[in-house]
Coordinates of C-alpha atoms in Angstrom, one line a residue:
M160 CA -13.1 4.7 -26.8
A161 CA -10.9 4.6 -23.8
T162 CA -12.9 4.1 -20.6
W163 CA -11.7 7.3 -19.0
D164 CA -12.8 9.3 -22.0
R165 CA -16.4 8.3 -21.1
L166 CA -16.0 9.9 -17.7
R167 CA -13.6 12.9 -18.0
D168 CA -16.2 15.4 -19.3
L169 CA -18.8 14.8 -16.6
S170 CA -19.6 18.1 -15.0
L171 CA -18.8 18.5 -11.3
R172 CA -19.7 21.3 -8.9
I173 CA -18.1 21.3 -5.5
D174 CA -19.3 23.8 -2.9
S175 CA -17.6 22.4 0.2
Y176 CA -16.4 19.1 1.8
S177 CA -16.2 17.5 5.2
L178 CA -14.4 14.5 6.8
E179 CA -15.7 11.6 8.9
G180 CA -13.4 9.2 10.7
F181 CA -14.0 5.5 11.2
E182 CA -12.2 2.9 13.3
Q183 CA -12.5 -0.8 14.0
G184 CA -10.4 -3.0 16.3
Y185 CA -9.6 -6.4 14.8
S186 CA -7.2 -7.6 17.4
P187 CA -5.2 -6.2 20.3
E188 CA -2.4 -5.5 17.8
F189 CA -4.4 -3.9 15.0
T190 CA -7.0 -1.1 14.9
R191 CA -8.1 0.0 11.4
Y192 CA -8.6 3.7 10.8
T193 CA -10.1 5.2 7.7
T194 CA -11.5 8.6 6.8
V195 CA -14.4 9.4 4.4
F196 CA -14.2 12.5 2.2
R197 CA -17.8 13.9 1.6
L198 CA -18.0 16.4 -1.2
E199 CA -21.1 18.6 -1.4
G200 CA -22.5 20.5 -4.4
L201 CA -25.9 21.4 -5.9
G202 CA -27.7 19.7 -3.1
E203 CA -26.0 16.4 -3.7
S204 CA -23.1 14.7 -1.9
G205 CA -20.3 12.3 -3.0
E206 CA -18.2 10.1 -0.8
G207 CA -14.9 8.3 -1.0
E208 CA -12.9 6.4 1.6
D209 CA -9.2 7.1 2.5
V210 CA -7.8 3.6 3.3
I211 CA -4.3 4.6 4.5
Y212 CA -3.1 2.2 7.1
D213 CA -1.1 4.6 9.3
G214 CA -3.3 6.2 12.0
L215 CA -0.9 9.2 12.2
D216 CA -1.9 10.2 8.6
H217 CA -5.6 10.1 9.5
A218 CA -5.1 12.0 12.7
S219 CA -3.1 14.7 10.9
L220 CA -5.8 15.0 8.2
R221 CA -8.7 15.2 10.7
D222 CA -6.9 17.6 13.0
R223 CA -6.4 20.1 10.2
G224 CA -9.9 19.7 8.8
P225 CA -11.2 20.5 5.3
E226 CA -8.6 23.0 4.2
L227 CA -8.0 21.9 0.6
E228 CA -9.2 24.4 -2.1
L229 CA -11.5 22.0 -4.0
A230 CA -14.6 24.2 -4.5
G231 CA -15.6 25.4 -8.0
E232 CA -17.0 24.3 -11.3
H233 CA -15.1 21.4 -12.8
T234 CA -15.3 18.4 -15.0
L235 CA -13.9 15.1 -13.7
G236 CA -10.9 15.6 -16.0
S237 CA -10.2 19.2 -14.9
F238 CA -10.7 18.2 -11.2
A239 CA -8.0 15.5 -11.6
E240 CA -5.7 18.1 -13.1
L241 CA -6.4 20.3 -10.1
L242 CA -5.4 17.5 -7.7
D243 CA -2.2 17.0 -9.6
G244 CA -1.1 20.4 -8.3
L245 CA -2.3 19.9 -4.7
D246 CA -0.6 18.2 -1.8
L247 CA -3.4 16.2 -0.1
F248 CA -1.3 15.8 3.1
P249 CA -1.0 18.5 5.7
D250 CA 2.1 16.6 6.9
P251 CA 4.3 14.2 4.9
P252 CA 2.8 10.7 4.9
V253 CA 4.3 7.8 6.8
R254 CA 4.5 5.8 3.6
E255 CA 4.8 7.3 0.1
D256 CA 2.3 5.0 -1.5
S257 CA -0.3 6.4 0.9
R258 CA -0.6 9.3 -1.6
D259 CA -2.4 7.0 -4.0
Y260 CA -4.8 5.9 -1.3
R261 CA -5.8 9.5 -0.5
R262 CA -6.0 10.4 -4.2
W263 CA -8.4 7.5 -4.6
A264 CA -10.6 8.7 -1.7
V265 CA -11.0 12.2 -3.3
E266 CA -11.4 11.1 -6.9
S267 CA -13.9 8.4 -6.0
A268 CA -15.9 10.9 -4.0
A269 CA -15.8 13.3 -7.0
L270 CA -17.0 10.5 -9.3
D271 CA -19.9 9.7 -7.0
L272 CA -20.9 13.4 -6.8
A273 CA -20.6 14.0 -10.6
L274 CA -22.8 11.0 -11.3
R275 CA -25.4 12.1 -8.7
Q276 CA -25.4 15.6 -10.2
A277 CA -25.9 14.1 -13.7
G278 CA -28.6 11.7 -12.5
R279 CA -26.7 8.7 -13.8
T280 CA -25.0 5.5 -12.7
L281 CA -21.5 4.4 -13.4
G282 CA -22.7 1.5 -15.5
D283 CA -24.9 3.8 -17.6
V284 CA -22.0 6.1 -18.4
L285 CA -19.6 3.3 -19.2
G286 CA -22.1 1.3 -21.1
R287 CA -21.5 -1.8 -19.0
E288 CA -24.0 -4.2 -17.4
L289 CA -23.7 -4.8 -13.7
R290 CA -23.6 -8.5 -13.0
P291 CA -23.7 -10.6 -9.8
L292 CA -20.4 -10.3 -7.9
N293 CA -18.4 -13.4 -7.2
Y294 CA -16.2 -13.0 -4.1
V295 CA -13.7 -14.9 -2.0
V296 CA -13.2 -14.4 1.8
S297 CA -9.7 -13.4 2.6
M298 CA -8.2 -14.3 5.9
R299 CA -5.1 -15.1 7.9
L300 CA -5.7 -18.1 10.1
G301 CA -3.7 -16.8 13.1
A302 CA -2.8 -13.5 14.6
F303 CA -0.2 -11.2 13.0
G304 CA 3.3 -12.0 14.4
A305 CA 2.2 -15.1 16.3
D306 CA 4.8 -17.9 16.6
E307 CA 2.5 -20.8 17.4
P308 CA 1.2 -23.1 14.6
E309 CA -1.9 -21.9 12.9
A310 CA -5.1 -23.9 12.8
A311 CA -8.0 -24.2 10.4
D312 CA -10.7 -23.4 13.0
R313 CA -11.5 -19.9 11.7
L314 CA -12.0 -21.1 8.1
L315 CA -14.0 -24.1 9.2
D316 CA -16.3 -22.0 11.2
V317 CA -17.1 -19.7 8.2
L318 CA -17.4 -22.7 5.9
G319 CA -19.8 -24.4 8.3
R320 CA -22.1 -21.4 8.5
Y321 CA -21.6 -20.3 4.8
P322 CA -21.3 -23.6 2.8
G323 CA -19.9 -23.0 -0.7
T324 CA -17.7 -20.1 0.4
R325 CA -14.4 -19.8 -1.5
F326 CA -11.3 -18.5 0.3
K327 CA -8.1 -16.5 -0.2
L328 CA -5.6 -17.4 2.5
D329 CA -2.2 -16.1 3.7
P330 CA 0.2 -19.0 4.1
T331 CA 2.6 -18.2 6.9
N332 CA 5.8 -19.6 8.3
T333 CA 3.8 -21.5 11.0
W334 CA 1.8 -23.6 8.5
T335 CA 2.5 -27.3 9.1
P336 CA 2.1 -30.1 6.6
E337 CA -0.9 -31.3 8.6
L338 CA -2.6 -27.9 8.3
I339 CA -1.9 -27.8 4.6
E340 CA -3.5 -31.2 4.2
E341 CA -6.5 -30.2 6.2
L342 CA -7.1 -27.1 4.2
A343 CA -6.6 -28.8 0.9
A344 CA -9.2 -31.4 1.9
T345 CA -11.9 -28.6 2.1
G346 CA -11.6 -28.0 -1.7
A347 CA -12.5 -24.3 -0.9
I348 CA -9.2 -22.5 -1.6
D349 CA -9.1 -20.3 -4.7
S350 CA -6.1 -18.1 -3.9
L351 CA -3.0 -18.0 -1.7
D352 CA -1.4 -14.7 -0.9
L353 CA 2.3 -15.4 -0.2
K354 CA 3.0 -11.8 0.9
G355 CA 6.4 -12.0 -0.6
R356 CA 6.3 -8.4 -1.8
Y357 CA 5.7 -6.9 1.6
K358 CA 8.7 -5.7 3.6
D359 CA 8.8 -4.2 7.1
T360 CA 5.0 -4.4 7.6
P361 CA 2.8 -6.3 10.1
V362 CA 1.8 -8.8 7.4
D363 CA 5.3 -9.8 6.3
V364 CA 6.0 -13.5 5.8
D365 CA 9.6 -14.7 5.6
T366 CA 10.4 -16.2 2.2
D367 CA 10.4 -20.0 2.5
P368 CA 11.0 -22.0 -0.7
E369 CA 9.8 -25.2 0.9
L370 CA 6.5 -23.5 2.0
Y371 CA 6.1 -22.3 -1.6
R372 CA 6.6 -25.8 -3.0
R373 CA 4.3 -27.4 -0.5
V374 CA 1.3 -25.1 -1.0
A375 CA 1.8 -25.0 -4.8
E376 CA 1.6 -28.7 -4.9
A377 CA -1.2 -29.1 -2.3
F378 CA -3.5 -26.5 -4.0
P379 CA -2.9 -27.2 -7.7
D380 CA -5.8 -25.0 -8.9
A381 CA -5.2 -22.0 -6.6
W382 CA -3.7 -18.7 -7.7
L383 CA -0.3 -17.9 -6.1
E384 CA -0.2 -14.2 -5.3
D385 CA 2.9 -12.0 -4.7
P386 CA 5.7 -14.6 -4.3
D387 CA 9.2 -13.4 -3.6
L388 CA 10.9 -14.5 -6.8
D389 CA 14.1 -12.5 -6.0
D390 CA 15.0 -15.5 -3.9
P391 CA 16.5 -18.0 -6.4
D392 CA 15.3 -21.1 -4.5
A393 CA 11.8 -19.7 -4.2
D394 CA 11.8 -18.9 -7.9
A395 CA 12.9 -22.4 -8.7
A396 CA 10.2 -23.9 -6.4
L397 CA 7.4 -22.0 -8.3
E398 CA 8.9 -22.3 -11.8
P399 CA 6.5 -25.2 -12.7
H400 CA 3.6 -23.1 -11.5
R401 CA 4.2 -19.8 -13.3
D402 CA 0.8 -19.8 -15.1
R403 CA -0.8 -19.5 -11.6
I404 CA 1.4 -16.6 -10.3
T405 CA -0.4 -13.3 -10.0
W406 CA 0.4 -10.0 -8.5
D407 CA -1.1 -7.4 -6.1
A408 CA 1.3 -5.3 -4.0
P409 CA 3.5 -4.1 -6.9
I410 CA 0.6 -3.1 -9.2
H411 CA -0.1 0.7 -9.2
S412 CA 0.0 1.4 -13.0
I413 CA 0.3 -0.1 -16.5
A414 CA 4.0 0.4 -16.2
D415 CA 4.1 -1.9 -13.1
I416 CA 2.3 -4.6 -15.1
E417 CA 4.7 -4.3 -18.0
A418 CA 7.6 -4.5 -15.5
L419 CA 6.6 -7.9 -14.1
P420 CA 9.2 -10.7 -14.6
F421 CA 7.0 -12.5 -17.1
P422 CA 3.5 -11.7 -18.6
P423 CA 0.8 -12.6 -16.1
K424 CA -2.4 -14.5 -16.7
T425 CA -4.2 -12.3 -14.2
V426 CA -3.5 -9.4 -11.8
N427 CA -5.2 -7.9 -8.8
I428 CA -6.4 -4.4 -9.6
K429 CA -7.0 -2.7 -6.3
P430 CA -8.5 0.7 -7.2
S431 CA -7.0 2.5 -4.2
R432 CA -3.5 1.4 -5.3
F433 CA -3.9 3.3 -8.5
G434 CA -5.1 6.5 -6.9
A435 CA -6.3 8.5 -10.0
L436 CA -9.3 7.4 -11.9
E437 CA -7.5 7.9 -15.2
R438 CA -4.7 5.5 -14.2
L439 CA -7.2 2.9 -12.9
F440 CA -9.4 2.8 -16.0
A441 CA -6.3 2.8 -18.2
A442 CA -5.2 -0.4 -16.4
Y443 CA -8.6 -2.0 -17.0
D444 CA -8.4 -1.2 -20.7
F445 CA -4.8 -2.4 -20.9
C446 CA -5.6 -5.8 -19.4
A447 CA -8.7 -6.3 -21.6
E448 CA -6.7 -5.5 -24.7
R449 CA -4.0 -8.0 -23.8
G450 CA -6.2 -10.8 -22.5
I451 CA -5.0 -10.4 -18.9
A452 CA -7.7 -11.3 -16.5
A453 CA -8.3 -9.0 -13.5
Y454 CA -9.8 -9.5 -10.1
G455 CA -10.5 -7.0 -7.3
G456 CA -9.0 -6.6 -3.9
G457 CA -9.8 -4.7 -0.7
Q458 CA -8.0 -2.7 2.0
S459 CA -10.1 -3.5 5.0
E460 CA -12.5 -0.7 4.2
L461 CA -14.9 0.3 6.9
S462 CA -17.4 2.4 4.9
I463 CA -18.3 3.3 1.3
G464 CA -14.9 2.2 0.1
R465 CA -16.0 -1.4 0.2
D466 CA -19.1 -0.6 -1.8
H467 CA -16.9 1.1 -4.4
I468 CA -14.6 -1.9 -4.9
Q469 CA -17.6 -4.2 -5.1
Y470 CA -19.3 -2.0 -7.6
L471 CA -16.2 -1.8 -9.9
A472 CA -15.7 -5.6 -9.7
A473 CA -19.3 -6.2 -10.6
L474 CA -18.9 -4.0 -13.7
M475 CA -15.4 -4.9 -14.8
H476 CA -14.7 -8.5 -13.7
P477 CA -17.6 -10.0 -11.9
D478 CA -16.8 -13.7 -12.3
T479 CA -13.2 -13.8 -11.1
P480 CA -12.1 -14.6 -7.5
N481 CA -12.6 -11.0 -6.2
D482 CA -11.3 -10.3 -2.7
T483 CA -14.2 -8.0 -2.2
A484 CA -16.4 -10.0 0.3
P485 CA -18.8 -8.0 2.5
K486 CA -16.7 -6.1 5.0
E487 CA -18.1 -8.0 8.0
F488 CA -16.1 -11.0 6.9
N489 CA -13.0 -9.1 8.1
L490 CA -14.3 -9.3 11.7
P491 CA -12.7 -12.0 14.0
R492 CA -16.0 -13.9 13.8
P493 CA -18.3 -12.8 11.0
P494 CA -22.0 -12.6 11.9
D495 CA -24.6 -14.8 10.5
G496 CA -26.9 -13.6 7.7
L497 CA -24.4 -12.1 5.2
P498 CA -25.1 -12.4 1.5
A499 CA -23.5 -15.5 -0.1
S500 CA -21.5 -15.2 -3.3
P501 CA -22.4 -14.2 -5.9
I502 CA -24.1 -11.0 -4.7
D503 CA -26.7 -9.0 -6.6
L504 CA -25.5 -5.5 -5.5
P505 CA -28.2 -3.0 -4.4
I506 CA -27.1 -0.2 -6.7
A507 CA -28.5 3.3 -6.1
P508 CA -30.4 4.9 -9.1
T509 CA -27.7 7.6 -9.3
G510 CA -24.1 7.9 -8.3
F511 CA -21.3 5.5 -7.5
R512 CA -22.9 3.9 -4.5
F513 CA -25.4 1.4 -3.2
A514 CA -29.0 2.2 -2.4
S515 CA -29.6 3.3 1.2

């Protein structure tokens, strides 16, 4: 049975909904905004987090308030069909892919509410066992857009306080051979996000075939995520390492996986990139049927959205290098006392959420 077929007939009653805004400053250049949709029905609530990156889209949503016609008796399947016919944006989004992010917020809230109304957990409905979640800590060593050479200080600080932590790093154009050597000596790097599929964003990295070659050789066991293979020299630099190339930014559907330049060994399945629950669970099924490994990824969530991606990773692919660390690791200096990987998640007795 397809995974979505286990969920589509869950009953869902929505009486009303509300919105709650969150924000977190990470640097003078970057403040993160998110908005939580809270659906109410039959004395229960369900929550999902909108992780759109553009503050204008959050401001527009919050200013207009809960004006969508969501109330009524549904199933998860019929509710998804209702959303197909609604524009979730009071004003056009800054970026078109933001439509998937908001769709994920609403559908994940609906899933949480339907499960709470049914008195069940997601693992129970799917017939899957929740296992301890393996995570990596994702970071860029320097500030976005900085020109000075980056240093390993931030990583070494986390590693000193959390021995055994594994990392996913963003190599940038300021990485020196000395820094690469220092990082490789830690033996703590599981993944390198080359950011080659991002264009005209704050996280862009200029395609540098020599940087690709250096990091691929210095970290022979690390995954190489999102290289720019449209550049012939970059493609040639990574040709010997194709078994380690994986993808994130282009992956929104099964069609995107099928359209990759060669069959991947693994892909990053970020739930918010898929938007609809049906599309997300179809991708999980597709990868399982074809022996493609999956790992999870985050979007700097500030609220329940981080719980959701951790929950899904612990159900669907708990042992892979999931970029789903506790959200406090996104702070400039994470606090002490965070749970080490792997985590036993504190799942609530009902719903798609953690226990309070």
